[in-house]
mmCIF file of C-alpha atoms in Angstrom:
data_model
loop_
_atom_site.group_PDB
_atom_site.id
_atom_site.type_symbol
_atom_site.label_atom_id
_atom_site.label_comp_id
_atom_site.label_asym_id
_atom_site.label_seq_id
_atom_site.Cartn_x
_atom_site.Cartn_y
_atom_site.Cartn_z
ATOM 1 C CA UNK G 29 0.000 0.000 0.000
ATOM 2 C CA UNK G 30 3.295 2.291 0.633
ATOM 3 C CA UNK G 31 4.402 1.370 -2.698
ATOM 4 C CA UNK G 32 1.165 2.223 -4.277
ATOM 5 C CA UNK G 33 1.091 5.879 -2.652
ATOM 6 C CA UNK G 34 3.929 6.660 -2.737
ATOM 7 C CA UNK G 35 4.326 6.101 -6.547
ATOM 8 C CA UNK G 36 1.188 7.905 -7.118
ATOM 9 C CA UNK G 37 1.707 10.888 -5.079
ATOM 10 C CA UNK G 38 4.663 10.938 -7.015
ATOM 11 C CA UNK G 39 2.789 10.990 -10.552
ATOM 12 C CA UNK G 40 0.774 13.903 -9.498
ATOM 13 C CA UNK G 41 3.546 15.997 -8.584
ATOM 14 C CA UNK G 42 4.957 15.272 -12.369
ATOM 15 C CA UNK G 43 1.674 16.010 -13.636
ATOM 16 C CA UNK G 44 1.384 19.466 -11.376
ATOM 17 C CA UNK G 45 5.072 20.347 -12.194
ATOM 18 C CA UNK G 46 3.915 20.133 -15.941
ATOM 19 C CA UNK G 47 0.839 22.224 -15.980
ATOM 20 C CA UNK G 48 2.671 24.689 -13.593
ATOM 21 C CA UNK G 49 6.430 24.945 -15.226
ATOM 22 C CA UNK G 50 7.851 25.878 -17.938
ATOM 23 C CA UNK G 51 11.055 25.250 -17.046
ATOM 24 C CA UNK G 52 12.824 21.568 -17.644
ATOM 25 C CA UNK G 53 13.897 22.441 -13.900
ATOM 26 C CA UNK G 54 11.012 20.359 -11.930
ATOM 27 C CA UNK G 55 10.450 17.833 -13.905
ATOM 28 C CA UNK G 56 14.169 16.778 -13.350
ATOM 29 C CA UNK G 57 14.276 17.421 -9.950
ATOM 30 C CA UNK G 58 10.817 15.371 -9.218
ATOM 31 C CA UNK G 59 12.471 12.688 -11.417
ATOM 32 C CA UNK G 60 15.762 12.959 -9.308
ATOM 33 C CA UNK G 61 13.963 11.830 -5.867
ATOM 34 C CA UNK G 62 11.524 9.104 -7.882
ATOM 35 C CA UNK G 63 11.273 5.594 -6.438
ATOM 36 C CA UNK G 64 13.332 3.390 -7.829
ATOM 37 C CA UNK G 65 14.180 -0.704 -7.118
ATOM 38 C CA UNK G 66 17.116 -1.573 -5.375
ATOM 39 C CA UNK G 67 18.463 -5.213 -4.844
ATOM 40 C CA UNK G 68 19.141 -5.089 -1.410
ATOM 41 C CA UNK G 69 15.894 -2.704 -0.061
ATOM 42 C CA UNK G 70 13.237 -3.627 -2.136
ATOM 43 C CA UNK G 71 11.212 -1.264 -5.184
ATOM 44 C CA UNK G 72 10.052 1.173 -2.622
ATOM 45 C CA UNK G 73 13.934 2.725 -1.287
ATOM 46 C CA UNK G 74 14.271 5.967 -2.382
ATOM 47 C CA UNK G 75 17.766 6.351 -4.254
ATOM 48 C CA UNK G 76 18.248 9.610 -4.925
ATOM 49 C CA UNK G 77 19.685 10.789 -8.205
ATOM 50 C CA UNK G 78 21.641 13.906 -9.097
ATOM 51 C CA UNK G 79 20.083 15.373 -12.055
ATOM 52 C CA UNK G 80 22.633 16.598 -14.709
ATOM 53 C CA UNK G 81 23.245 20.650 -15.069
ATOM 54 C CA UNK G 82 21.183 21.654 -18.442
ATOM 55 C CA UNK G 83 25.078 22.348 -19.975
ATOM 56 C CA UNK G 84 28.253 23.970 -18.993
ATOM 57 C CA UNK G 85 28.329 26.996 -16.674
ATOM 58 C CA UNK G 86 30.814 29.910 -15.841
ATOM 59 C CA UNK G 87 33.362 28.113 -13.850
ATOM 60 C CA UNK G 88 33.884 25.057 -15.539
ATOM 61 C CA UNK G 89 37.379 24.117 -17.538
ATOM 62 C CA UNK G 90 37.945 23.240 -20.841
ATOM 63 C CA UNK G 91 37.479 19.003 -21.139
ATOM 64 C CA UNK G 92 40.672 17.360 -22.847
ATOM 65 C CA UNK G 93 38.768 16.153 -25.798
ATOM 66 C CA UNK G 94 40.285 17.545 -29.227
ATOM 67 C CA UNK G 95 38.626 19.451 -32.206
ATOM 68 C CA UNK G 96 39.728 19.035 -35.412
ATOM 69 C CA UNK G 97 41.874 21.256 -37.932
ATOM 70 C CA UNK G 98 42.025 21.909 -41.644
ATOM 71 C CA UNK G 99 42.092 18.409 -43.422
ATOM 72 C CA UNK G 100 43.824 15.981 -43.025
ATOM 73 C CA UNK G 101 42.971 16.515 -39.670
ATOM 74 C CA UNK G 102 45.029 17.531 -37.181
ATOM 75 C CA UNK G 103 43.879 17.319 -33.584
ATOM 76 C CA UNK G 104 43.692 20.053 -31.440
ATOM 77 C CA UNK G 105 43.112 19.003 -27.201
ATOM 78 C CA UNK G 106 41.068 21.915 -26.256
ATOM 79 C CA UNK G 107 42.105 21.877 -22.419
ATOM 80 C CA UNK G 108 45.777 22.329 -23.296
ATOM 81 C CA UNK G 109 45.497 24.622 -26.504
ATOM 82 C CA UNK G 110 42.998 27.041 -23.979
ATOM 83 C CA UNK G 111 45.988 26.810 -21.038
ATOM 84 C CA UNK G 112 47.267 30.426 -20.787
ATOM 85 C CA UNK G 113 45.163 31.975 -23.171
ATOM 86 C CA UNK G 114 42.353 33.827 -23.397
ATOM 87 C CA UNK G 115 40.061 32.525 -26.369
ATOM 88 C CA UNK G 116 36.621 33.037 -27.437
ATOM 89 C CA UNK G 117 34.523 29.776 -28.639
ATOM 90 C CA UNK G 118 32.295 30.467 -30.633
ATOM 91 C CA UNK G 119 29.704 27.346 -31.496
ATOM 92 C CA UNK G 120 27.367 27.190 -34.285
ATOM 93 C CA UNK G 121 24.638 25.038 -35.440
ATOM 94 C CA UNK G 122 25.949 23.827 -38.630
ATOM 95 C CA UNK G 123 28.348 24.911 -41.616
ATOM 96 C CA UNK G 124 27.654 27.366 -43.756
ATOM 97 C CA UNK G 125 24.055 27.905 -42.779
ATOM 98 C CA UNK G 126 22.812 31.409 -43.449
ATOM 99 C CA UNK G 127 22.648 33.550 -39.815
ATOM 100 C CA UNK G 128 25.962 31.906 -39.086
ATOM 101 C CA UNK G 129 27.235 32.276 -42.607
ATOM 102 C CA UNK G 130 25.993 36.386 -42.555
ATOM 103 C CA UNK G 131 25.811 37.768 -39.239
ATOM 104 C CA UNK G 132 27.686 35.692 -37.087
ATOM 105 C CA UNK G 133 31.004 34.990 -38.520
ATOM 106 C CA UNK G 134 31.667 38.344 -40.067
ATOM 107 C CA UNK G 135 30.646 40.104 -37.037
ATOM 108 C CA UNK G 136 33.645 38.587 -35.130
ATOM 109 C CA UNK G 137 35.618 38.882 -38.019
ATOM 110 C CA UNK G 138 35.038 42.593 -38.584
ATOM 111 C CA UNK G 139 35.412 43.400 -34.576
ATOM 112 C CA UNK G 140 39.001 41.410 -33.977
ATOM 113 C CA UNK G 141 40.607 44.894 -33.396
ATOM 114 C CA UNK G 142 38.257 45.434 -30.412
ATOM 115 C CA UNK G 143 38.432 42.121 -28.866
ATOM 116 C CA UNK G 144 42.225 41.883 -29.346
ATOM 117 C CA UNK G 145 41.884 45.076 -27.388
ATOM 118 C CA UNK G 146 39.864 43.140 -24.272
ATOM 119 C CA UNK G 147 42.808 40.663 -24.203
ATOM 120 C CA UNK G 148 41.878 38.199 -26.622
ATOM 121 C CA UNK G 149 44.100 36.046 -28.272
ATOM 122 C CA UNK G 150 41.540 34.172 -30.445
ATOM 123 C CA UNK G 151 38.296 33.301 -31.944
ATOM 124 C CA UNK G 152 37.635 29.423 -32.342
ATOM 125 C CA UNK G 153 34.803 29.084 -34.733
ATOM 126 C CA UNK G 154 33.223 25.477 -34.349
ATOM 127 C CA UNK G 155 30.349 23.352 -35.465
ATOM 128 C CA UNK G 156 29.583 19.471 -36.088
ATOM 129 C CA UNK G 157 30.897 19.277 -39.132
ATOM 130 C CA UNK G 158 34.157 17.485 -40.335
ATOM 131 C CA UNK G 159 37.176 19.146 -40.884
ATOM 132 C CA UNK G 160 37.526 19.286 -44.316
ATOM 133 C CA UNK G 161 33.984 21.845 -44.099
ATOM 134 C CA UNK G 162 35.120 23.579 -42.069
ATOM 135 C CA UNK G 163 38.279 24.743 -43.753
ATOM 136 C CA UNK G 164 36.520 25.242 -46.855
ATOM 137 C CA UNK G 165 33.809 27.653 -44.832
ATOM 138 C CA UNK G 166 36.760 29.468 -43.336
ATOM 139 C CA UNK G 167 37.924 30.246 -46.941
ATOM 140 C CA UNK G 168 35.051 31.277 -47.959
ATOM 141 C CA UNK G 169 34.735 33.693 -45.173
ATOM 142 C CA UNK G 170 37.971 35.189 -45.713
ATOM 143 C CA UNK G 171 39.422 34.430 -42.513
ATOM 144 C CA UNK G 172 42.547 33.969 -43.400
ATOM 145 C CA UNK G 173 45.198 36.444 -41.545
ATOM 146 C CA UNK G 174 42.812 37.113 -38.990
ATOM 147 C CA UNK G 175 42.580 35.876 -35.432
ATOM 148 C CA UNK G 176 39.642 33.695 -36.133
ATOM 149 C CA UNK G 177 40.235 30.055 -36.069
ATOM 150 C CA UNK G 178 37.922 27.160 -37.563
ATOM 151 C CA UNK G 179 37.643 23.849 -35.791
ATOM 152 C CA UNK G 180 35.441 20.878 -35.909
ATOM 153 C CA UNK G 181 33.857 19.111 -34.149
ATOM 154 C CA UNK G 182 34.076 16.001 -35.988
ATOM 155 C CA UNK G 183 32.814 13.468 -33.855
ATOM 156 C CA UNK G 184 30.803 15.784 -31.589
ATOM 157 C CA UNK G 185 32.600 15.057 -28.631
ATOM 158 C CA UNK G 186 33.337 18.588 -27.391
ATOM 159 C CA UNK G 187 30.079 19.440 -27.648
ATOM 160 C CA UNK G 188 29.021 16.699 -25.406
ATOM 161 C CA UNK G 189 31.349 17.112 -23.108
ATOM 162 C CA UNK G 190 30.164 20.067 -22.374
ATOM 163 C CA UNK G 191 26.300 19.077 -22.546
ATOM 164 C CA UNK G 192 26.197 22.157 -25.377
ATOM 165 C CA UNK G 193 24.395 19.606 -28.174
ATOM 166 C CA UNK G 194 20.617 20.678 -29.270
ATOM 167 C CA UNK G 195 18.136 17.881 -27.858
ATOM 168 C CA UNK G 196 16.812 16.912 -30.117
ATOM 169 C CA UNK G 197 18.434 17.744 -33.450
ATOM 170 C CA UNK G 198 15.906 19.307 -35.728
ATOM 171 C CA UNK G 199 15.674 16.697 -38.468
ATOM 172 C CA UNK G 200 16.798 18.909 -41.396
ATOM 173 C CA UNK G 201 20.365 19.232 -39.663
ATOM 174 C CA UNK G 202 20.493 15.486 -39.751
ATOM 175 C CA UNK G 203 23.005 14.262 -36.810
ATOM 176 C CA UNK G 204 23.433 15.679 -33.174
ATOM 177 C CA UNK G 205 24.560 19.310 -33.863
ATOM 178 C CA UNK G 206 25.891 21.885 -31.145
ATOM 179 C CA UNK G 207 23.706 24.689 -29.531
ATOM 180 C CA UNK G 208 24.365 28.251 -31.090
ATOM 181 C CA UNK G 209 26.753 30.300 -28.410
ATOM 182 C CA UNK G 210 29.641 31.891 -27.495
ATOM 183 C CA UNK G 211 32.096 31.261 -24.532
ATOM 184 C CA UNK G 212 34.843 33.074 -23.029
ATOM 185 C CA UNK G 213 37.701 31.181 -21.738
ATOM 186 C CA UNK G 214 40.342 32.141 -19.380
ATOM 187 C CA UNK G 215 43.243 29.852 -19.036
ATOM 188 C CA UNK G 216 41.027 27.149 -19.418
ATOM 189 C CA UNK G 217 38.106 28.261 -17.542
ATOM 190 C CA UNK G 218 34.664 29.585 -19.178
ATOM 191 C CA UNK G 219 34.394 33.080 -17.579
ATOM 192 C CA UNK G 220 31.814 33.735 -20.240
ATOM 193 C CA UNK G 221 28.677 31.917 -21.486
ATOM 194 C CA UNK G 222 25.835 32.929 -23.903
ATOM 195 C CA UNK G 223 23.451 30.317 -25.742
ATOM 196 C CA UNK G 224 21.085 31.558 -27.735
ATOM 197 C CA UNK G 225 17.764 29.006 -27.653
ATOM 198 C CA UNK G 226 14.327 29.323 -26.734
ATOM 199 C CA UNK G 227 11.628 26.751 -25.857
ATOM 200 C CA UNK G 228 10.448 25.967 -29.592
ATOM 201 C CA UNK G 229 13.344 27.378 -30.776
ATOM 202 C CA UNK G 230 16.308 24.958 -29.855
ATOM 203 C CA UNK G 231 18.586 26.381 -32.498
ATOM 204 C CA UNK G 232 18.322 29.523 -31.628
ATOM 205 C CA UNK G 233 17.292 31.220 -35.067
ATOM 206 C CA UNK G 234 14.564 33.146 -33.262
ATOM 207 C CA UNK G 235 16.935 35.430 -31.477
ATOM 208 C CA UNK G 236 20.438 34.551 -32.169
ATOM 209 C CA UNK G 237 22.457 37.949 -31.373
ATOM 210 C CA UNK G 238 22.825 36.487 -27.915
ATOM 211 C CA UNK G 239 25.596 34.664 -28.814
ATOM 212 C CA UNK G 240 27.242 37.876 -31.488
ATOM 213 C CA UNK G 241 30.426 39.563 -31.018
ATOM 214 C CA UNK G 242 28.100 42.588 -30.014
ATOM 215 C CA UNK G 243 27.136 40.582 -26.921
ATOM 216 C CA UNK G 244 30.473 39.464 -25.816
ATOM 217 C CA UNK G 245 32.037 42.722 -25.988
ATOM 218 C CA UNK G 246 29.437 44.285 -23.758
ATOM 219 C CA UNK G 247 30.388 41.316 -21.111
ATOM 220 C CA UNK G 248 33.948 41.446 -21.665
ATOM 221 C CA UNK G 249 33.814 45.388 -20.109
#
């Protein structure tokens, strides 16, 4: 009868915390404290489970996982190339897509004068895309000479490290892709963080100057 109560009461806190939230929030933490079966105390022990952050936060470091560059490949282990440095990461939804391809990219690379003013040594353009893409999109954005730097993400594994992939993927992107933002990282450690998504917008095409050079050098004052 414990069981039975228990596990109910528990289903109409879930269903409360849905008409009530809009956050992702609740729901994980109701799901966090949710009965679950153990071997040893029977299905009705509460084990309580740490839900995971919704992605990185100011005051992480950089994960030793490696980006790709140019092609053939060369790998690039992010928490040693960020040692020392301070570099902007900027992550975007896909290669040569248009917002990214006209707004977002030439805004850094027409404002490197002002952020190499703030301190900053670079600009590490990424996306999910294999390394051979991204070379050619950094050609055809005329980056070359500048202090903007094209990496990818080739296997996605930076992105999940830091928990920065869009869930789910719209379909027309095909595979997992990164969330749209931009990161400021100080020998290693994200001092900055912008993402630019919305609730039925996990992209962020509905509002994506979050994550533009405009943004970071207002936070970088």
């Amino acid at each position: 009868f414990f069981c039975t109560s228990l596990q109910l009461s528990f289903q109409e806190s879930l269903h409360h915390c849905d008409l009530c939230c809009s956050t992702m929030f609740a729901r994980r933490t109701l799901a966090a404290f949710a009965p679950r079966a153990n071997a040893t105390f029977g299905p009705c022990f509460f084990q309580p489970v740490h839900a995971p952050r919704a992605f990185a936060s100011v005051g992480d470091k950089m994960p030793a996982v490696a980006m790709d560059f140019g092609f053939p490949p060369e790998a690039v282990d992010m928490a040693t190339y960020c040692a020392g440095k301070k570099i902007l990461i900027v992550g975007l939804p896909g290669a040569f897509t248009p917002t990214c391809s006209t707004k977002s990219i030439p805004g850094y690379l027409a404002h490197q004068e002002a952020l190499k003013a703030k301190g900053i040594d670079e600009v590490i353009i990424m996306a999910v895309n294999d390394g051979a893409v991204m070379k050619a999109w950094a050609q055809d954005q005329g980056t070359e000479g500048s202090i903007l730097k094209f990496l990818a993400d080739t296997r996605c594994e930076f992105s999940k490290a830091l928990s920065l992939t869009i869930e789910p993927t719209p379909s027309l992107l095909g595979n997992t892709r990164c969330k749209r933002f931009s990161m400021m990282v100080d020998n290693g450690e994200i001092k900055v963080l912008n993402v630019a998504e919305g609730p039925d917008d996990p992209t962020g095409d509905g509002n994506p100057t979050v994550s533009f050079v405009d943004k970071m050098l207002a936070d970088l004052n």
